[in-house]
Short mmCIF file of C-alpha atoms in Angstrom, two decimals:
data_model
loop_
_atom_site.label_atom_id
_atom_site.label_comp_id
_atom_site.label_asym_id
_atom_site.label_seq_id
_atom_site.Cartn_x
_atom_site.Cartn_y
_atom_site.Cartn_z
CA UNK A 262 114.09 111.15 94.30
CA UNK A 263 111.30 109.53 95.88
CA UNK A 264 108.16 111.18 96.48
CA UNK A 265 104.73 112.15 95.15
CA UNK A 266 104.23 114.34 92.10
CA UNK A 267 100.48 116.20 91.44
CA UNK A 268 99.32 117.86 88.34
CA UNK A 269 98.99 120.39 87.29
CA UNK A 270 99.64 122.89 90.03
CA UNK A 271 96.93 125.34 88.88
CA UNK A 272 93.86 124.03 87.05
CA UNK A 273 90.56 126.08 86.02
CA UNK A 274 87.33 124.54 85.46
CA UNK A 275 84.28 125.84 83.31
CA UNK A 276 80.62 125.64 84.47
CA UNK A 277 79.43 121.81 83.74
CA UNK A 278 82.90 120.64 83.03
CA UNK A 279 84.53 117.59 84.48
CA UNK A 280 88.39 117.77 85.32
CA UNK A 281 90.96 115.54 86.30
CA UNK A 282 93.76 115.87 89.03
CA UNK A 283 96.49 113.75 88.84
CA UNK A 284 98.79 112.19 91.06
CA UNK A 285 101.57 109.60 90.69
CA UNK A 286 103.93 108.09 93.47
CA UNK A 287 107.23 106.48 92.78
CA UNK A 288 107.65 104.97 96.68
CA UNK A 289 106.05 102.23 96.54
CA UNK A 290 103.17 102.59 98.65
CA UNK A 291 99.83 100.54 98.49
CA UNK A 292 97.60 103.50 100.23
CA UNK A 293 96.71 106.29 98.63
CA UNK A 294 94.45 109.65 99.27
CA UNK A 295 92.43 112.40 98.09
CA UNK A 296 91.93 115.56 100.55
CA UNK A 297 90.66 118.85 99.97
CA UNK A 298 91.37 121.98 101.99
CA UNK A 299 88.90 124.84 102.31
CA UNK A 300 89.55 128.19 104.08
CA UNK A 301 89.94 127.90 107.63
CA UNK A 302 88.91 124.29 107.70
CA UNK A 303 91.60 120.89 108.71
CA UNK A 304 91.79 118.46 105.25
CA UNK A 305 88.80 116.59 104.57
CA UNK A 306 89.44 113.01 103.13
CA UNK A 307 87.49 112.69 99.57
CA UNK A 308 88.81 109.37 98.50
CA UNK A 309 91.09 106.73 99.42
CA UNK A 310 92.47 103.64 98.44
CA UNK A 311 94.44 100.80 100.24
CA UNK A 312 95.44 98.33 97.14
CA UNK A 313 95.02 98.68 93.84
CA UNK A 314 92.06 98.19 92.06
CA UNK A 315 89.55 99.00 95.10
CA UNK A 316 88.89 102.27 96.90
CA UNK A 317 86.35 104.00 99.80
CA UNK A 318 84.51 107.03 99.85
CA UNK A 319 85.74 109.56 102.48
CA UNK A 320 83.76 112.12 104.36
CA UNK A 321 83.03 114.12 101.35
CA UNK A 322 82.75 111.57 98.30
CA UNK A 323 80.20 113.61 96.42
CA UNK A 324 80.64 114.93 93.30
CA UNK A 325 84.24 113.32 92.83
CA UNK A 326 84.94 110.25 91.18
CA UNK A 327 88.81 108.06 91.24
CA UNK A 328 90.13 105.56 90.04
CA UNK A 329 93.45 102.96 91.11
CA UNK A 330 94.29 100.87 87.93
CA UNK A 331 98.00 101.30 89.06
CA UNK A 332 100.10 101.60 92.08
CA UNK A 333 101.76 104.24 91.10
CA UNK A 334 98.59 106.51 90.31
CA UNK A 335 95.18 107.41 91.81
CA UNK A 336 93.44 110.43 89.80
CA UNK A 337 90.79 112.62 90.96
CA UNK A 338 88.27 113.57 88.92
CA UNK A 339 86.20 116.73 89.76
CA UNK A 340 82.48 115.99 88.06
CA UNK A 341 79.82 118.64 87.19
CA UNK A 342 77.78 117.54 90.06
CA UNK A 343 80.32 119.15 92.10
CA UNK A 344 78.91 122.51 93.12
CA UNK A 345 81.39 124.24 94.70
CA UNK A 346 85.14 122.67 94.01
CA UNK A 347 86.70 125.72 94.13
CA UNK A 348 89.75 124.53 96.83
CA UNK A 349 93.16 123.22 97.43
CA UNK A 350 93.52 119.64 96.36
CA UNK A 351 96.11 117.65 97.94
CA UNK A 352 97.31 113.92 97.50
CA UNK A 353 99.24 111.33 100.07
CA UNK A 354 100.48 108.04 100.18
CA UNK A 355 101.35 105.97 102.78
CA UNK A 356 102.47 102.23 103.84
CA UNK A 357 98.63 100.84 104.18
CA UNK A 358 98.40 101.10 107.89
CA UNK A 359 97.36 104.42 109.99
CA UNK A 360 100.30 103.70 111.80
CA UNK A 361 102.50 104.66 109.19
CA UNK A 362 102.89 108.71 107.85
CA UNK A 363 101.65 109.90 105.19
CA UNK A 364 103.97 111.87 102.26
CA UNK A 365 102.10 114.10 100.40
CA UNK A 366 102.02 115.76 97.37
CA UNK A 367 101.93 120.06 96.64
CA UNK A 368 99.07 120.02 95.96
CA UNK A 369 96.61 121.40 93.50
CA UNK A 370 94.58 124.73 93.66
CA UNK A 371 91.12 124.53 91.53
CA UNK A 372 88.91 127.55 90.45
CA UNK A 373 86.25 128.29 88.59
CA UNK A 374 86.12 130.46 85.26
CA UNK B 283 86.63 109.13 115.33
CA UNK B 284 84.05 112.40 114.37
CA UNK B 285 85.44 115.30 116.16
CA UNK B 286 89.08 116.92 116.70
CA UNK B 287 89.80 119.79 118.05
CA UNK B 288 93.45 121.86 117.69
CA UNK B 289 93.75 125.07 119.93
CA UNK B 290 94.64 127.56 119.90
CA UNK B 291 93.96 128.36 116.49
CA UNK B 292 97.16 130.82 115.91
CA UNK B 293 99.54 131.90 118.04
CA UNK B 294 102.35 134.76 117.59
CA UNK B 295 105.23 134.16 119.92
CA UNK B 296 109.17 135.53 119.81
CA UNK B 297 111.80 133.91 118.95
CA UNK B 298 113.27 132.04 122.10
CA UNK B 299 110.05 131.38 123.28
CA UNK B 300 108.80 128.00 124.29
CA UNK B 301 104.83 126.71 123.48
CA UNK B 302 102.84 124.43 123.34
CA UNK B 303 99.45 123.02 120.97
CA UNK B 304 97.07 120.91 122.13
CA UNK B 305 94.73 118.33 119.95
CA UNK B 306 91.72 117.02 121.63
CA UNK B 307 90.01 113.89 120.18
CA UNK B 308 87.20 111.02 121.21
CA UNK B 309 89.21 108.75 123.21
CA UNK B 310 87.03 105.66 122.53
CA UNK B 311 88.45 103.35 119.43
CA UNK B 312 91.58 105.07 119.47
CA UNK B 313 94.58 103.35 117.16
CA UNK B 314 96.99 105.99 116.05
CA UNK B 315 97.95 110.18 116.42
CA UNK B 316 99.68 111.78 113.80
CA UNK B 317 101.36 115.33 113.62
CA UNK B 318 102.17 117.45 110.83
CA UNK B 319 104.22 120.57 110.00
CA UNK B 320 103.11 122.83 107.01
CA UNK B 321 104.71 125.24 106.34
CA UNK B 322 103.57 127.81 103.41
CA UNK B 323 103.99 126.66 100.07
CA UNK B 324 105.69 123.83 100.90
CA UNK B 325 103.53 120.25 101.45
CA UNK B 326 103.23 118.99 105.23
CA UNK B 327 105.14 116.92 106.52
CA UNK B 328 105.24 114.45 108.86
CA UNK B 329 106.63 115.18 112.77
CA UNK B 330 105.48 111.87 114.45
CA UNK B 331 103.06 109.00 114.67
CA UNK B 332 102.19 107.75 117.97
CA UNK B 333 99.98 104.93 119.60
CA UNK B 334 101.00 104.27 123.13
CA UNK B 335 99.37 106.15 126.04
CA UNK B 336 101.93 107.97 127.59
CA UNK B 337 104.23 107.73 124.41
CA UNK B 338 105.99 110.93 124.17
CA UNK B 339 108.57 111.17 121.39
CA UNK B 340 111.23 114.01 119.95
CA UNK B 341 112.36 115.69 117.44
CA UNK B 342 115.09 118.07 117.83
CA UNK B 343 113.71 121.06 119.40
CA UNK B 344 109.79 119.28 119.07
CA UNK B 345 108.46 117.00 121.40
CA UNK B 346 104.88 115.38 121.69
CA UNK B 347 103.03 113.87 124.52
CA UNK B 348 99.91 111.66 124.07
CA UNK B 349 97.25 110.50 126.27
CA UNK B 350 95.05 108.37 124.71
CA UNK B 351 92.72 107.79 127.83
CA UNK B 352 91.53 111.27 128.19
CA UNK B 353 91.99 112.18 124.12
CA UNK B 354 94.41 114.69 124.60
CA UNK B 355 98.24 114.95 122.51
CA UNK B 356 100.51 118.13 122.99
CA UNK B 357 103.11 119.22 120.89
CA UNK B 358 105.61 121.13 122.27
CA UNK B 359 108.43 123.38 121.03
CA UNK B 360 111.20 124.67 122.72
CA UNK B 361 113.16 127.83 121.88
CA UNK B 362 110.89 128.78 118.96
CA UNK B 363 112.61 130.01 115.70
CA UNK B 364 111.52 131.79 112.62
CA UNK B 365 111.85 128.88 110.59
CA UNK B 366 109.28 127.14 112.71
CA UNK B 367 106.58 129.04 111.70
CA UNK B 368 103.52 126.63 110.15
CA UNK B 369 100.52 125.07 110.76
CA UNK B 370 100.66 121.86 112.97
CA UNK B 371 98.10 119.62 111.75
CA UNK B 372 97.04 116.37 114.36
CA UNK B 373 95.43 113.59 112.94
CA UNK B 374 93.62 110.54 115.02
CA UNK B 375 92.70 107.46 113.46
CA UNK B 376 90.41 104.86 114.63
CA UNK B 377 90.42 101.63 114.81
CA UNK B 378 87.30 101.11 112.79
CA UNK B 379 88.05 103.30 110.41
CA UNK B 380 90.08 101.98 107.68
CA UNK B 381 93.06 103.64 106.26
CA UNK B 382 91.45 107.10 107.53
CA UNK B 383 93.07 109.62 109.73
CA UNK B 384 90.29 112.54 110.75
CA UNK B 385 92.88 116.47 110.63
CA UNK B 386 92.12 119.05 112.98
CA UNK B 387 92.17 122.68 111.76
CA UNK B 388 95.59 123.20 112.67
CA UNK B 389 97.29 125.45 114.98
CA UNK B 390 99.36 128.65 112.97
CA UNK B 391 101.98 129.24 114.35
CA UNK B 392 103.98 132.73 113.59
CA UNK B 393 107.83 133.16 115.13
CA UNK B 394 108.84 136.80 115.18
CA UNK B 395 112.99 137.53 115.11
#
């Protein structure tokens, strides 16, 4: 089945640790994107990219880093200089054009130990 | 595109009922509206894309109207059922933004049997 596959589901992250989020899409799409969800607030865009090999900051770029080596994959890392990434992480894809949906991905729920 | 507002924020209705969302957005470098259902635990999913003023377009029971002149889209849905309980996400893009769509807060919606 086509579709877009995040891991892990769950993920905990120590004081002044860096973690990684990963997501991988098998339909062939050229965009990708990083959003995070907070308690009674819409997703915020962190990341996104439109081809591989380049990508743009979104609204809240801070403290996350990505990369987009392959179509297929665009992985979020969470860095230490992220104060507060306690949240829902979720990933999409999407034909490169904002007239085009986006599929997305479970999701993945970070906390802090 | 800076600013979106979804109201109303929930709404409890009965099954049978009819409502309606709306999603308010700048109306200046408009290109594209998107709506989303999520429901819980599952990953949202996309209800329509739309870029004409005065498109409206349906889906089964859900229908959406946009007016891109005044910034206003609303999602209707008639005969509301249990299994249409979620949060209905709406999504502008602009033109000068990129790949970016900006998400509202979403409406809730709850269907009582």
């Amino acid at each position: 089945d086509g579709g877009i596959t995040q891991s892990p589901k769950y993920l905990f992250r120590k004081e002044g640790q860096n973690v990684t989020l990963s997501c991988e899409q098998n339909l062939n799409h050229d965009a990708m994107y990083w959003y995070r969800q907070d308690p009674g607030q819409g997703l915020r865009l962190i990341y996104y990219s439109q081809i591989v090999n380049d990508f743009q900051k979104g609204d809240i770029a801070e403290g996350y880093s990505v990369s987009r080596e392959k179509k297929e994959s665009f992985p979020l890392t969470v860095t230490s200089a992220q104060k507060n990434p306690t949240a829902f992480y979720l990933c999409a894809s999407s034909i490169a054009s904002q007239r085009q949906p986006q599929h997305f991905g479970d999701g993945t729920r970070l906390s802090i130990l | 595109i800076l600013n979106v507002e979804q109201s109303p924020q929930s709404l409890h209705v009965q099954e049978g009922d009819s409502t309606n969302f709306t999603c308010s957005f700048p109306s200046s470098n408009f290109y594209a509206l998107h709506w989303y259902r999520w429901e819980t635990a599952k990953s949202p999913e996309a209800l329509f894309v739309m870029t004409l003023n005065g498109d409206e377009k349906k889906k089964g029971r859900i229908s959406a109207t946009l007016n891109t002149k005044e910034g206003y889209s609303y999602l209707y849905i008639k005969g509301s059922q249990p299994e249409d309980s979620a949060t209905y996400l709406c999504a502008p893009g602009g033109g000068n933004q990129g790949g970016k769509l900006i998400f509202g807060q979403g409406t809730e919606l709850s269907v009582k049997p």
